[in-house]
Short mmCIF file of C-alpha atoms in Angstrom, two decimals:
data_model
loop_
_atom_site.label_atom_id
_atom_site.label_comp_id
_atom_site.label_asym_id
_atom_site.label_seq_id
_atom_site.Cartn_x
_atom_site.Cartn_y
_atom_site.Cartn_z
CA UNK A 961 59.68 17.35 -22.42
CA UNK A 962 58.76 19.43 -19.19
CA UNK A 963 55.78 18.56 -17.54
CA UNK A 964 53.74 21.03 -15.71
CA UNK A 965 51.21 19.76 -12.87
CA UNK A 966 48.86 22.32 -11.78
CA UNK A 967 46.51 22.00 -8.84
CA UNK A 968 43.64 22.16 -7.77
CA UNK A 969 41.64 21.44 -11.08
CA UNK A 970 38.74 23.56 -9.80
CA UNK A 971 38.22 26.05 -7.05
CA UNK A 972 35.30 27.71 -5.24
CA UNK A 973 35.81 30.62 -3.17
CA UNK A 974 33.72 33.53 -1.69
CA UNK A 975 33.92 37.08 -2.68
CA UNK A 976 36.80 38.79 -0.73
CA UNK A 977 38.56 35.60 -0.18
CA UNK A 978 42.35 34.70 -0.87
CA UNK A 979 42.94 31.85 -3.23
CA UNK A 980 46.03 30.22 -4.29
CA UNK A 981 46.79 27.90 -7.31
CA UNK A 982 49.85 25.83 -7.54
CA UNK A 983 52.11 24.67 -10.42
CA UNK A 984 55.00 22.09 -10.13
CA UNK A 985 57.41 21.54 -12.95
CA UNK A 986 59.14 18.13 -13.69
CA UNK A 987 62.55 19.89 -13.58
CA UNK A 988 63.99 23.27 -12.56
CA UNK A 989 62.47 25.93 -14.89
CA UNK A 990 64.56 28.90 -13.33
CA UNK A 991 61.51 30.98 -12.82
CA UNK A 992 60.65 30.91 -16.44
CA UNK A 993 56.88 30.69 -15.83
CA UNK A 994 53.86 32.58 -16.58
CA UNK A 995 50.32 32.72 -15.63
CA UNK A 996 47.43 33.26 -17.97
CA UNK A 997 43.68 34.11 -17.35
CA UNK A 998 41.01 32.84 -19.74
CA UNK A 999 37.37 34.16 -19.23
CA UNK A 1000 34.66 32.25 -20.67
CA UNK A 1001 34.60 32.62 -24.45
CA UNK A 1002 37.73 34.59 -24.70
CA UNK A 1003 41.41 33.97 -25.46
CA UNK A 1004 43.84 33.55 -22.60
CA UNK A 1005 45.32 36.87 -21.21
CA UNK A 1006 48.95 37.13 -19.66
CA UNK A 1007 48.72 37.94 -15.82
CA UNK A 1008 52.25 37.22 -14.56
CA UNK A 1009 55.64 36.53 -16.25
CA UNK A 1010 59.01 35.36 -14.89
CA UNK A 1011 57.25 33.83 -12.05
CA UNK A 1012 56.44 37.08 -10.19
CA UNK A 1013 56.32 40.17 -12.48
CA UNK A 1014 52.84 41.48 -13.15
CA UNK A 1015 51.86 42.08 -16.79
CA UNK A 1016 50.65 45.61 -17.69
CA UNK A 1017 47.23 46.45 -16.40
CA UNK A 1018 46.78 43.54 -14.27
CA UNK A 1019 45.36 44.44 -10.77
CA UNK A 1020 47.74 44.23 -7.87
CA UNK A 1021 45.72 41.67 -6.05
CA UNK A 1022 47.34 39.18 -8.38
CA UNK A 1023 50.87 37.86 -7.43
CA UNK A 1024 53.09 35.12 -8.37
CA UNK A 1025 55.89 33.38 -6.51
CA UNK A 1026 58.06 30.42 -6.49
CA UNK A 1027 61.35 29.04 -7.77
CA UNK A 1028 62.88 25.77 -8.99
CA UNK A 1029 60.05 23.56 -9.63
CA UNK A 1030 57.22 24.95 -7.39
CA UNK A 1031 55.19 28.00 -8.18
CA UNK A 1032 52.02 29.59 -7.14
CA UNK A 1033 49.58 32.34 -8.11
CA UNK A 1034 47.67 34.18 -5.34
CA UNK A 1035 44.67 36.27 -5.80
CA UNK A 1036 43.75 38.46 -2.82
CA UNK A 1037 40.34 39.84 -2.36
CA UNK A 1038 38.50 37.66 -4.82
CA UNK A 1039 36.24 39.68 -7.07
CA UNK A 1040 33.35 38.50 -9.42
CA UNK A 1041 35.46 39.32 -12.50
CA UNK A 1042 38.09 36.99 -11.39
CA UNK A 1043 35.68 33.91 -12.42
CA UNK A 1044 37.87 32.29 -15.09
CA UNK A 1045 40.36 29.34 -15.83
CA UNK A 1046 43.90 30.00 -15.02
CA UNK A 1047 46.92 28.26 -16.58
CA UNK A 1048 50.69 28.39 -15.93
CA UNK A 1049 53.00 27.90 -18.59
CA UNK A 1050 56.82 27.45 -18.56
CA UNK A 1051 59.07 28.80 -21.25
CA UNK A 1052 62.38 27.34 -19.95
CA UNK A 1053 62.59 24.49 -22.54
CA UNK A 1054 59.98 25.06 -25.55
CA UNK A 1055 56.55 25.77 -23.93
CA UNK A 1056 54.18 23.44 -21.89
CA UNK A 1057 51.17 24.47 -20.17
CA UNK A 1058 49.53 23.31 -16.93
CA UNK A 1059 46.12 21.63 -17.04
CA UNK A 1060 44.43 24.57 -15.75
CA UNK A 1061 42.18 25.56 -12.71
CA UNK A 1062 38.62 26.63 -13.06
CA UNK A 1063 37.94 29.34 -10.36
CA UNK A 1064 34.26 29.86 -9.24
CA UNK A 1065 32.42 32.03 -6.74
CA UNK A 1066 30.68 30.31 -4.01
CA UNK B 3 47.91 48.20 -31.80
CA UNK B 4 49.06 44.81 -31.80
CA UNK B 5 46.42 42.42 -33.19
CA UNK B 6 46.23 38.83 -34.41
CA UNK B 7 43.51 37.17 -36.08
CA UNK B 8 42.97 33.70 -37.16
CA UNK B 9 40.87 32.48 -40.05
CA UNK B 10 40.16 29.26 -41.54
CA UNK B 11 37.44 26.59 -42.12
CA UNK B 12 34.99 25.87 -39.15
CA UNK B 13 34.67 22.32 -40.44
CA UNK B 14 37.14 19.68 -41.92
CA UNK B 15 36.54 16.18 -42.71
CA UNK B 16 38.61 13.36 -41.08
CA UNK B 17 41.70 12.51 -42.85
CA UNK B 18 41.71 16.02 -44.66
CA UNK B 19 44.09 18.73 -44.16
CA UNK B 20 43.69 21.69 -41.89
CA UNK B 21 44.61 25.11 -43.28
CA UNK B 22 44.71 28.23 -40.98
CA UNK B 23 45.90 31.55 -41.39
CA UNK B 24 46.90 34.00 -38.86
CA UNK B 25 47.13 37.74 -39.91
CA UNK B 26 48.87 40.03 -37.74
CA UNK B 27 49.17 43.96 -37.36
CA UNK B 28 50.91 46.33 -34.98
CA UNK B 29 54.28 44.40 -35.20
CA UNK B 30 56.64 42.91 -37.78
CA UNK B 31 57.01 39.08 -38.21
CA UNK B 32 60.62 39.66 -38.81
CA UNK B 33 60.93 41.11 -35.21
CA UNK B 34 58.68 38.67 -33.06
CA UNK B 35 57.95 34.91 -33.45
CA UNK B 36 54.23 33.75 -33.69
CA UNK B 37 53.06 30.48 -32.05
CA UNK B 38 50.25 28.32 -32.68
CA UNK B 39 48.30 26.98 -29.52
CA UNK B 40 45.41 24.36 -29.62
CA UNK B 41 42.72 24.10 -26.73
CA UNK B 42 40.19 21.13 -26.72
CA UNK B 43 36.68 22.51 -25.53
CA UNK B 44 36.89 23.40 -21.97
CA UNK B 45 40.40 21.85 -21.53
CA UNK B 46 43.99 22.89 -21.47
CA UNK B 47 46.17 24.57 -23.70
CA UNK B 48 48.56 22.66 -25.97
CA UNK B 49 51.52 24.32 -27.63
CA UNK B 50 51.82 23.23 -31.41
CA UNK B 51 54.62 25.05 -32.94
CA UNK B 52 56.35 28.27 -33.84
CA UNK B 53 57.48 30.48 -36.39
CA UNK B 54 60.72 32.32 -35.38
CA UNK B 55 61.50 35.93 -36.41
CA UNK B 56 64.12 34.61 -38.76
CA UNK B 57 61.93 32.43 -40.56
CA UNK B 58 62.85 29.18 -38.77
CA UNK B 59 60.33 26.89 -37.36
CA UNK B 60 60.04 24.45 -34.39
CA UNK B 61 57.30 21.98 -33.41
CA UNK B 62 55.69 20.08 -30.52
CA UNK B 63 56.98 16.58 -31.03
CA UNK B 64 53.45 15.29 -30.88
CA UNK B 65 52.63 17.17 -34.11
CA UNK B 66 55.94 17.01 -36.04
CA UNK B 67 55.09 14.47 -38.58
CA UNK B 68 51.88 16.18 -39.69
CA UNK B 69 52.22 19.88 -38.98
CA UNK B 70 53.78 22.68 -41.12
CA UNK B 71 53.99 26.37 -40.39
CA UNK B 72 54.86 28.83 -42.75
CA UNK B 73 54.67 32.65 -43.40
CA UNK B 74 54.45 35.46 -45.83
CA UNK B 75 56.06 38.54 -44.50
CA UNK B 76 54.72 40.81 -47.07
CA UNK B 77 51.21 40.05 -46.10
CA UNK B 78 51.98 39.72 -42.31
CA UNK B 79 50.62 36.30 -42.19
CA UNK B 80 51.69 33.13 -40.60
CA UNK B 81 50.03 29.74 -41.88
CA UNK B 82 49.45 26.39 -40.34
CA UNK B 83 48.85 23.30 -42.10
CA UNK B 84 48.10 20.11 -40.65
CA UNK B 85 47.21 16.95 -42.45
CA UNK B 86 45.49 13.64 -41.39
CA UNK B 87 43.01 15.23 -39.21
CA UNK B 88 40.96 13.01 -36.66
CA UNK B 89 38.15 13.85 -34.63
CA UNK B 90 40.40 14.59 -31.58
CA UNK B 91 41.77 17.35 -33.55
CA UNK B 92 38.54 19.15 -33.05
CA UNK B 93 39.02 22.35 -30.94
CA UNK B 94 39.95 26.17 -30.70
CA UNK B 95 43.19 26.92 -32.48
CA UNK B 96 44.81 30.31 -31.37
CA UNK B 97 47.87 32.12 -32.88
CA UNK B 98 49.82 34.30 -30.20
CA UNK B 99 52.87 36.50 -30.46
CA UNK B 100 55.79 35.58 -28.32
CA UNK B 101 57.96 38.23 -26.39
CA UNK B 102 60.74 36.77 -24.42
CA UNK B 103 59.05 33.41 -23.76
CA UNK B 104 55.52 34.66 -22.98
CA UNK B 105 52.59 35.12 -25.19
CA UNK B 106 51.80 38.71 -24.63
CA UNK B 107 49.16 38.88 -27.37
CA UNK B 108 46.57 36.32 -28.51
CA UNK B 109 44.20 36.11 -31.41
CA UNK B 110 40.52 35.51 -30.78
CA UNK B 111 40.74 31.85 -31.83
CA UNK B 112 39.26 29.88 -34.58
CA UNK B 113 36.89 26.96 -33.80
CA UNK B 114 37.69 23.90 -35.95
CA UNK B 115 35.45 20.77 -35.95
CA UNK B 116 36.63 17.65 -37.44
CA UNK B 117 33.60 15.52 -38.56
CA UNK B 118 32.18 13.97 -41.68
#
């Protein structure tokens, strides 16, 4: 099974800052990676797919990058509505999620 | 528009069987696969299994021995049955539509507590 190691587990940043969340796969997943945002009390929502493609309706301050086993999600100009948990998910071989990053505003 | 909605009992006794239903609208189960994902309170997401558009199924090896997924296309419903429930099975269960490997639509989730 492919393991996804996500870091950090939690993150606190100020409004307007840029934050980055990392995900490392246990083997090459060929950019078959998605990022989801889950706001408190809600179900996850798709942000990024194919490592760097923005899902419909997602603000352009979100971006994804990476290849091979290393991937990242960047949020520019942090807004209050970005308070949420973020999960990576590989779909190269079955499906596996990262452990999540809880983002708070400082 | 695309919608998925989970339903089922909120409380299940230990060692009993969990039965959940995912009712979908806005798309056909013969065109898209539907997945079940579990989330322990405040924790990560765990893929459980899927119903393919052709009716085939596949499961996370962690659940294979006690999980069964089926469907009724005439009612646009996908079913999850998991037996031998334990307290660690407590959590929120989601169904989600898969499109090219990604879960583009999710249900609201159903919270299940395993307790006597």
